[in-house]
Amino acid sequence: MIVNYQGLIKKIKGTSVPKPLSGTLSGHAAGEPFDKHVYAAIRNQFPKNTFRQYEYLNDLYSKNPDIIGFDARQELFNSPTVLFMLSRGKNATDKWSTENPFEEKQNDTADILVVKDKFYELIDIKTRNISKSAQPPNIISAYKLAQLCAKMLDNKEFDNFTINYFEIDWLLENDKLSCQNAHFGCLFNANPTDLYINWAAAMQIQFHVCDLDQTFKSEREEWSREYLKHFVTQAKRRADDMITKFVKPFEKYIK
Amino acid sequence: MIVNYQGLIKKIKGTSVPKPLSGTLSGHAAGEPFDKHVYAAIRNQFPKNTFRQYEYLNDLYSKNPDIIGFDARQELFNSPTVLFMLSRGKNATDKWSTENPFEEKQNDTADILVVKDKFYELIDIKTRNISKSAQPPNIISAYKLAQLCAKMLDNKEFDNFTINYFEIDWLLENDKLSCQNAHFGCLFNANPTDLYINWAAAMQIQFHVCDLDQTFKSEREEWSREYLKHFVTQAKRRADDMITKFVKPFEKYIK
């Protein structure tokens, strides 16, 4: 890992950001200033290595102005696995130019990307209003993660990237959002078998970063296989549950 | 039906509302002023019969101050089907009091409720920025609709309510949102077999109101059975698709 998260927690804890102007303090928008705050702190430490995901792509494609079109631009990534996580779709990539760069997209994999010595550290910021009890947030699509694991295994790429989560617990104090605590978790240090997949919520894996166990000690290859086993088991169970819940109770109404 | 929708379309078309202050014009928030605009127009026509869903509940429970608790309050509805659509959960209903009334909830079934002579007209407002092409919006949970159909059939209640959708097509003009067109559709006049269920998006039925066919002519009982047949067929297909998409491709990685 590149970023020192214990240092980052110390730096962020106790700080505050202005309350967003737009009405409600619920949901995504409220914590957004903290996201920028963390980005600034990391960028301060690694000014040449810290990007927004779309910034990284804009930077990569700008530095290679002769490489044009989806296929050629795909080749710019030194890793099929990283390519899978970071690149945009064919149509958007074909249309990319310095006059028509990428903008931020809500379902990009990472909020922040730190790239150093061909190692990619993906960081997702999760902000949380601790005055309310809320369901665990969406982390990543369980299917996307399954595809990622398959790519790691296909390409034997286990060491060139990681996916980290950083949670900021805030409270509204004197018209400011004040950071009470912060937590760090690495996806691949969590036991893959314990990851909760919410099939009804677009197959999202959901957890609070502060609750993520970090006890998995084996290699990434092992993690990938265990996750795929878990995903397949859960998918089968969900398919069975769908029959139980959505087919059986309604059969009596159908002649 | 109580509301004259052709009259409403004439009244709304060409009107404009202030652009919301908060940043982006994407998504739910942008069209919200139009929702209030339509509500005011209907309420103007039926001042004693027009409610927000939560207002109706607050009104009903306030008028019956001696009826306390979930079970007793459930009895206030003269219809199990309407009860299913409109009431809140046990915990929230138990806690309800004039000092602790319900507030608006994002996943309430209806935006507007018109109640007259024990007939309930549920109206959902869908606003649409026609300068962008967007996916059809979430209409109602396909599962909730299946449960509703089962309730109608169990209780032989086919004539005491309807569910209508009203679409407002707007454009940003001179810092205002201007209504270019409006469309009306009744869920139960649509062919149930054609309703698209997006299983990945929380099982939501999705359509643009302007595209909703209105050619179904048979009785509501027939509609309910045909919808349930469609829902069960689609649920079975989705369960099969899950095995094809989420199990089969990953089996080779699992020893």
mmCIF file of N, CA and C in Angstrom, chain A residues 9-100:
data_model
loop_
_atom_site.group_PDB
_atom_site.id
_atom_site.type_symbol
_atom_site.label_atom_id
_atom_site.label_comp_id
_atom_site.label_asym_id
_atom_site.label_seq_id
_atom_site.Cartn_x
_atom_site.Cartn_y
_atom_site.Cartn_z
ATOM 1 N N ILE A 9 -6.020 9.016 9.130
ATOM 2 C CA ILE A 9 -7.081 9.067 10.152
ATOM 3 C C ILE A 9 -6.768 10.159 11.163
ATOM 4 N N LYS A 10 -5.528 10.185 11.633
ATOM 5 C CA LYS A 10 -5.122 11.219 12.602
ATOM 6 C C LYS A 10 -5.323 12.617 12.039
ATOM 7 N N LYS A 11 -4.982 12.770 10.751
ATOM 8 C CA LYS A 11 -5.058 14.086 10.121
ATOM 9 C C LYS A 11 -6.502 14.558 9.934
ATOM 10 N N ILE A 12 -7.383 13.617 9.653
ATOM 11 C CA ILE A 12 -8.770 13.963 9.295
ATOM 12 C C ILE A 12 -9.647 14.110 10.542
ATOM 13 N N LYS A 13 -9.400 13.275 11.541
ATOM 14 C CA LYS A 13 -10.218 13.260 12.754
ATOM 15 C C LYS A 13 -10.204 14.628 13.430
ATOM 16 N N GLY A 14 -11.387 15.141 13.758
ATOM 17 C CA GLY A 14 -11.478 16.432 14.439
ATOM 18 C C GLY A 14 -11.603 17.611 13.487
ATOM 19 N N THR A 15 -11.364 17.385 12.200
ATOM 20 C CA THR A 15 -11.516 18.488 11.244
ATOM 21 C C THR A 15 -12.991 18.657 10.882
ATOM 22 N N SER A 16 -13.311 19.787 10.270
ATOM 23 C CA SER A 16 -14.689 19.979 9.819
ATOM 24 C C SER A 16 -14.722 20.653 8.458
ATOM 25 N N VAL A 17 -15.847 20.482 7.789
ATOM 26 C CA VAL A 17 -16.047 21.063 6.454
ATOM 27 C C VAL A 17 -17.363 21.837 6.489
ATOM 28 N N PRO A 18 -17.538 22.831 5.586
ATOM 29 C CA PRO A 18 -18.799 23.584 5.579
ATOM 30 C C PRO A 18 -19.975 22.661 5.266
ATOM 31 N N LYS A 19 -21.090 22.948 5.875
ATOM 32 C CA LYS A 19 -22.323 22.214 5.565
ATOM 33 C C LYS A 19 -22.739 22.530 4.130
ATOM 34 N N PRO A 20 -23.083 21.502 3.326
ATOM 35 C CA PRO A 20 -23.493 21.799 1.947
ATOM 36 C C PRO A 20 -24.741 22.683 1.954
ATOM 37 N N LEU A 21 -24.835 23.571 0.972
ATOM 38 C CA LEU A 21 -25.946 24.524 0.926
ATOM 39 C C LEU A 21 -27.274 23.849 0.639
ATOM 40 N N SER A 22 -27.234 22.835 -0.250
ATOM 41 C CA SER A 22 -28.500 22.242 -0.687
ATOM 42 C C SER A 22 -29.133 21.447 0.443
ATOM 43 N N GLY A 23 -30.328 21.785 0.735
ATOM 44 C CA GLY A 23 -31.231 21.278 1.772
ATOM 45 C C GLY A 23 -30.814 20.135 2.659
ATOM 46 N N THR A 24 -31.167 18.918 2.289
ATOM 47 C CA THR A 24 -31.142 17.799 3.217
ATOM 48 C C THR A 24 -29.727 17.321 3.520
ATOM 49 N N LEU A 25 -29.600 16.745 4.692
ATOM 50 C CA LEU A 25 -28.317 16.176 5.088
ATOM 51 C C LEU A 25 -28.304 14.663 4.922
ATOM 52 N N SER A 26 -29.288 14.143 4.217
ATOM 53 C CA SER A 26 -29.332 12.698 4.030
ATOM 54 C C SER A 26 -28.600 12.327 2.752
ATOM 55 N N GLY A 27 -28.216 11.078 2.693
ATOM 56 C CA GLY A 27 -27.716 10.511 1.451
ATOM 57 C C GLY A 27 -26.346 11.005 1.030
ATOM 58 N N HIS A 28 -26.092 10.802 -0.245
ATOM 59 C CA HIS A 28 -24.778 10.950 -0.831
ATOM 60 C C HIS A 28 -24.198 12.359 -0.683
ATOM 61 N N ALA A 29 -24.997 13.373 -1.042
ATOM 62 C CA ALA A 29 -24.494 14.734 -1.189
ATOM 63 C C ALA A 29 -23.860 15.283 0.086
ATOM 64 N N ALA A 30 -24.424 14.915 1.243
ATOM 65 C CA ALA A 30 -24.004 15.524 2.500
ATOM 66 C C ALA A 30 -22.509 15.368 2.754
ATOM 67 N N GLY A 31 -21.985 14.170 2.538
ATOM 68 C CA GLY A 31 -20.600 13.920 2.888
ATOM 69 C C GLY A 31 -19.595 14.340 1.828
ATOM 70 N N GLU A 32 -20.072 14.788 0.696
ATOM 71 C CA GLU A 32 -19.198 15.078 -0.439
ATOM 72 C C GLU A 32 -18.013 16.011 -0.111
ATOM 73 N N PRO A 33 -18.238 17.077 0.675
ATOM 74 C CA PRO A 33 -17.089 17.925 1.001
ATOM 75 C C PRO A 33 -15.961 17.147 1.680
ATOM 76 N N PHE A 34 -16.308 16.118 2.448
ATOM 77 C CA PHE A 34 -15.278 15.313 3.112
ATOM 78 C C PHE A 34 -14.466 14.513 2.111
ATOM 79 N N ASP A 35 -15.146 14.052 1.084
ATOM 80 C CA ASP A 35 -14.486 13.328 0.015
ATOM 81 C C ASP A 35 -13.369 14.210 -0.573
ATOM 82 N N LYS A 36 -13.708 15.457 -0.866
ATOM 83 C CA LYS A 36 -12.714 16.400 -1.407
ATOM 84 C C LYS A 36 -11.591 16.676 -0.403
ATOM 85 N N HIS A 37 -11.976 16.715 0.868
ATOM 86 C CA HIS A 37 -11.039 16.969 1.959
ATOM 87 C C HIS A 37 -9.987 15.848 2.028
ATOM 88 N N VAL A 38 -10.442 14.625 1.949
ATOM 89 C CA VAL A 38 -9.529 13.468 1.997
ATOM 90 C C VAL A 38 -8.650 13.442 0.742
ATOM 91 N N TYR A 39 -9.272 13.723 -0.391
ATOM 92 C CA TYR A 39 -8.522 13.778 -1.650
ATOM 93 C C TYR A 39 -7.371 14.789 -1.545
ATOM 94 N N ALA A 40 -7.670 15.968 -1.000
ATOM 95 C CA ALA A 40 -6.648 17.013 -0.856
ATOM 96 C C ALA A 40 -5.518 16.547 0.066
ATOM 97 N N ALA A 41 -5.888 15.850 1.151
ATOM 98 C CA ALA A 41 -4.877 15.381 2.109
ATOM 99 C C ALA A 41 -3.943 14.353 1.466
ATOM 100 N N ILE A 42 -4.522 13.444 0.669
ATOM 101 C CA ILE A 42 -3.687 12.419 0.022
ATOM 102 C C ILE A 42 -2.839 13.060 -1.079
ATOM 103 N N ARG A 43 -3.439 13.950 -1.821
ATOM 104 C CA ARG A 43 -2.726 14.606 -2.917
ATOM 105 C C ARG A 43 -1.567 15.452 -2.396
ATOM 106 N N ASN A 44 -1.784 16.006 -1.215
ATOM 107 C CA ASN A 44 -0.738 16.786 -0.564
ATOM 108 C C ASN A 44 0.496 15.919 -0.305
ATOM 109 N N GLN A 45 0.231 14.669 0.041
ATOM 110 C CA GLN A 45 1.315 13.728 0.351
ATOM 111 C C GLN A 45 1.940 13.155 -0.934
ATOM 112 N N PHE A 46 1.087 12.900 -1.943
ATOM 113 C CA PHE A 46 1.571 12.306 -3.204
ATOM 114 C C PHE A 46 1.072 13.131 -4.397
ATOM 115 N N PRO A 47 1.621 14.340 -4.547
ATOM 116 C CA PRO A 47 1.065 15.269 -5.546
ATOM 117 C C PRO A 47 1.097 14.730 -6.973
ATOM 118 N N LYS A 48 2.100 13.923 -7.302
ATOM 119 C CA LYS A 48 2.207 13.442 -8.684
ATOM 120 C C LYS A 48 1.509 12.112 -8.909
ATOM 121 N N ASN A 49 1.030 11.516 -7.825
ATOM 122 C CA ASN A 49 0.493 10.160 -7.933
ATOM 123 C C ASN A 49 -0.999 10.047 -7.644
ATOM 124 N N THR A 50 -1.607 11.158 -7.245
ATOM 125 C CA THR A 50 -3.003 11.114 -6.801
ATOM 126 C C THR A 50 -3.938 11.660 -7.870
ATOM 127 N N PHE A 51 -4.960 10.894 -8.171
ATOM 128 C CA PHE A 51 -5.898 11.268 -9.233
ATOM 129 C C PHE A 51 -7.332 10.970 -8.804
ATOM 130 N N ARG A 52 -8.281 11.680 -9.433
ATOM 131 C CA ARG A 52 -9.636 11.157 -9.548
ATOM 132 C C ARG A 52 -9.581 10.128 -10.671
ATOM 133 N N GLN A 53 -10.446 9.120 -10.658
ATOM 134 C CA GLN A 53 -10.400 8.096 -11.700
ATOM 135 C C GLN A 53 -10.461 8.713 -13.104
ATOM 136 N N TYR A 54 -11.375 9.659 -13.304
ATOM 137 C CA TYR A 54 -11.514 10.267 -14.638
ATOM 138 C C TYR A 54 -10.297 11.123 -14.975
ATOM 139 N N GLU A 55 -9.676 11.740 -13.951
ATOM 140 C CA GLU A 55 -8.455 12.519 -14.172
ATOM 141 C C GLU A 55 -7.319 11.633 -14.666
ATOM 142 N N TYR A 56 -7.236 10.426 -14.079
ATOM 143 C CA TYR A 56 -6.184 9.503 -14.477
ATOM 144 C C TYR A 56 -6.324 9.132 -15.944
ATOM 145 N N LEU A 57 -7.560 8.841 -16.351
ATOM 146 C CA LEU A 57 -7.810 8.479 -17.754
ATOM 147 C C LEU A 57 -7.510 9.668 -18.664
ATOM 148 N N ASN A 58 -7.955 10.855 -18.275
ATOM 149 C CA ASN A 58 -7.669 12.054 -19.076
ATOM 150 C C ASN A 58 -6.157 12.271 -19.201
ATOM 151 N N ASP A 59 -5.463 12.059 -18.092
ATOM 152 C CA ASP A 59 -4.016 12.219 -18.061
ATOM 153 C C ASP A 59 -3.323 11.198 -18.972
ATOM 154 N N LEU A 60 -3.736 9.941 -18.831
ATOM 155 C CA LEU A 60 -3.143 8.853 -19.616
ATOM 156 C C LEU A 60 -3.357 9.067 -21.117
ATOM 157 N N TYR A 61 -4.567 9.413 -21.516
ATOM 158 C CA TYR A 61 -4.867 9.570 -22.933
ATOM 159 C C TYR A 61 -4.235 10.858 -23.490
ATOM 160 N N SER A 62 -4.150 11.910 -22.646
ATOM 161 C CA SER A 62 -3.531 13.162 -23.092
ATOM 162 C C SER A 62 -2.041 12.987 -23.360
ATOM 163 N N LYS A 63 -1.400 12.159 -22.535
ATOM 164 C CA LYS A 63 0.040 11.931 -22.688
ATOM 165 C C LYS A 63 0.345 11.065 -23.904
ATOM 166 N N ASN A 64 -0.683 10.463 -24.481
ATOM 167 C CA ASN A 64 -0.512 9.588 -25.645
ATOM 168 C C ASN A 64 -1.431 10.031 -26.774
ATOM 169 N N PRO A 65 -1.185 11.255 -27.265
ATOM 170 C CA PRO A 65 -2.122 11.839 -28.233
ATOM 171 C C PRO A 65 -2.207 11.061 -29.552
ATOM 172 N N ASP A 66 -1.195 10.252 -29.848
ATOM 173 C CA ASP A 66 -1.223 9.505 -31.112
ATOM 174 C C ASP A 66 -2.019 8.207 -31.008
ATOM 175 N N ILE A 67 -2.302 7.816 -29.796
ATOM 176 C CA ILE A 67 -3.072 6.584 -29.578
ATOM 177 C C ILE A 67 -4.550 6.961 -29.576
ATOM 178 N N ILE A 68 -5.252 6.495 -30.605
ATOM 179 C CA ILE A 68 -6.641 6.915 -30.785
ATOM 180 C C ILE A 68 -7.563 5.706 -30.907
ATOM 181 N N GLY A 69 -8.755 5.820 -30.335
ATOM 182 C CA GLY A 69 -9.747 4.742 -30.443
ATOM 183 C C GLY A 69 -9.692 3.781 -29.270
ATOM 184 N N PHE A 70 -10.767 3.066 -29.091
ATOM 185 C CA PHE A 70 -10.958 2.186 -27.934
ATOM 186 C C PHE A 70 -9.870 1.130 -27.812
ATOM 187 N N ASP A 71 -9.646 0.351 -28.887
ATOM 188 C CA ASP A 71 -8.704 -0.773 -28.797
ATOM 189 C C ASP A 71 -7.290 -0.320 -28.466
ATOM 190 N N ALA A 72 -6.845 0.730 -29.175
ATOM 191 C CA ALA A 72 -5.488 1.229 -28.951
ATOM 192 C C ALA A 72 -5.341 1.799 -27.545
ATOM 193 N N ARG A 73 -6.364 2.493 -27.086
ATOM 194 C CA ARG A 73 -6.290 3.079 -25.740
ATOM 195 C C ARG A 73 -6.316 2.003 -24.658
ATOM 196 N N GLN A 74 -7.010 0.886 -24.926
ATOM 197 C CA GLN A 74 -7.011 -0.236 -23.981
ATOM 198 C C GLN A 74 -5.580 -0.736 -23.750
ATOM 199 N N GLU A 75 -4.780 -0.686 -24.849
ATOM 200 C CA GLU A 75 -3.407 -1.196 -24.790
ATOM 201 C C GLU A 75 -2.518 -0.363 -23.876
ATOM 202 N N LEU A 76 -2.940 0.860 -23.576
ATOM 203 C CA LEU A 76 -2.129 1.746 -22.733
ATOM 204 C C LEU A 76 -2.041 1.255 -21.278
ATOM 205 N N PHE A 77 -3.003 0.438 -20.879
ATOM 206 C CA PHE A 77 -2.958 -0.094 -19.518
ATOM 207 C C PHE A 77 -1.973 -1.264 -19.512
ATOM 208 N N ASN A 78 -1.137 -1.325 -18.514
ATOM 209 C CA ASN A 78 -0.189 -2.431 -18.472
ATOM 210 C C ASN A 78 -0.783 -3.679 -17.825
ATOM 211 N N SER A 79 -2.087 -3.643 -17.531
ATOM 212 C CA SER A 79 -2.705 -4.760 -16.820
ATOM 213 C C SER A 79 -4.166 -4.905 -17.217
ATOM 214 N N PRO A 80 -4.544 -6.122 -17.661
ATOM 215 C CA PRO A 80 -5.963 -6.330 -18.018
ATOM 216 C C PRO A 80 -6.906 -6.144 -16.828
ATOM 217 N N THR A 81 -6.419 -6.444 -15.637
ATOM 218 C CA THR A 81 -7.274 -6.344 -14.455
ATOM 219 C C THR A 81 -7.536 -4.876 -14.115
ATOM 220 N N VAL A 82 -6.470 -4.085 -14.139
ATOM 221 C CA VAL A 82 -6.609 -2.655 -13.870
ATOM 222 C C VAL A 82 -7.451 -2.002 -14.970
ATOM 223 N N LEU A 83 -7.198 -2.407 -16.196
ATOM 224 C CA LEU A 83 -8.007 -1.941 -17.328
ATOM 225 C C LEU A 83 -9.494 -2.166 -17.056
ATOM 226 N N PHE A 84 -9.821 -3.370 -16.600
ATOM 227 C CA PHE A 84 -11.221 -3.719 -16.339
ATOM 228 C C PHE A 84 -11.848 -2.796 -15.292
ATOM 229 N N MET A 85 -11.054 -2.420 -14.291
ATOM 230 C CA MET A 85 -11.607 -1.602 -13.224
ATOM 231 C C MET A 85 -11.721 -0.135 -13.594
ATOM 232 N N LEU A 86 -10.770 0.354 -14.361
ATOM 233 C CA LEU A 86 -10.680 1.806 -14.540
ATOM 234 C C LEU A 86 -11.258 2.337 -15.841
ATOM 235 N N SER A 87 -11.214 1.548 -16.931
ATOM 236 C CA SER A 87 -11.552 2.132 -18.224
ATOM 237 C C SER A 87 -13.050 2.363 -18.375
ATOM 238 N N ARG A 88 -13.380 3.285 -19.229
ATOM 239 C CA ARG A 88 -14.775 3.556 -19.569
ATOM 240 C C ARG A 88 -15.185 2.680 -20.754
ATOM 241 N N GLY A 89 -16.420 2.764 -21.155
ATOM 242 C CA GLY A 89 -16.939 1.942 -22.239
ATOM 243 C C GLY A 89 -16.365 2.284 -23.602
ATOM 244 N N LYS A 90 -16.634 1.420 -24.577
ATOM 245 C CA LYS A 90 -16.088 1.574 -25.930
ATOM 246 C C LYS A 90 -16.495 2.908 -26.559
ATOM 247 N N ASN A 91 -17.758 3.205 -26.490
ATOM 248 C CA ASN A 91 -18.281 4.404 -27.141
ATOM 249 C C ASN A 91 -17.641 5.674 -26.554
ATOM 250 N N ALA A 92 -17.624 5.758 -25.218
ATOM 251 C CA ALA A 92 -17.067 6.933 -24.552
ATOM 252 C C ALA A 92 -15.570 7.060 -24.852
ATOM 253 N N THR A 93 -14.858 5.918 -24.881
ATOM 254 C CA THR A 93 -13.411 5.947 -25.113
ATOM 255 C C THR A 93 -13.102 6.322 -26.561
ATOM 256 N N ASP A 94 -13.914 5.828 -27.503
ATOM 257 C CA ASP A 94 -13.742 6.218 -28.904
ATOM 258 C C ASP A 94 -13.887 7.728 -29.073
ATOM 259 N N LYS A 95 -14.829 8.301 -28.342
ATOM 260 C CA LYS A 95 -15.134 9.733 -28.499
ATOM 261 C C LYS A 95 -14.191 10.642 -27.724
ATOM 262 N N TRP A 96 -13.346 10.054 -26.854
ATOM 263 C CA TRP A 96 -12.492 10.881 -26.014
ATOM 264 C C TRP A 96 -11.531 11.726 -26.858
ATOM 265 N N SER A 97 -11.359 12.983 -26.478
ATOM 266 C CA SER A 97 -10.303 13.824 -27.046
ATOM 267 C C SER A 97 -9.981 14.894 -26.009
ATOM 268 N N THR A 98 -8.910 15.640 -26.237
ATOM 269 C CA THR A 98 -8.559 16.682 -25.250
ATOM 270 C C THR A 98 -9.666 17.725 -25.142
ATOM 271 N N GLU A 99 -10.413 17.895 -26.236
ATOM 272 C CA GLU A 99 -11.541 18.839 -26.196
ATOM 273 C C GLU A 99 -12.780 18.193 -25.575
ATOM 274 N N ASN A 100 -12.787 16.882 -25.509
ATOM 275 C CA ASN A 100 -13.955 16.166 -24.996
ATOM 276 C C ASN A 100 -13.504 15.129 -23.957
#
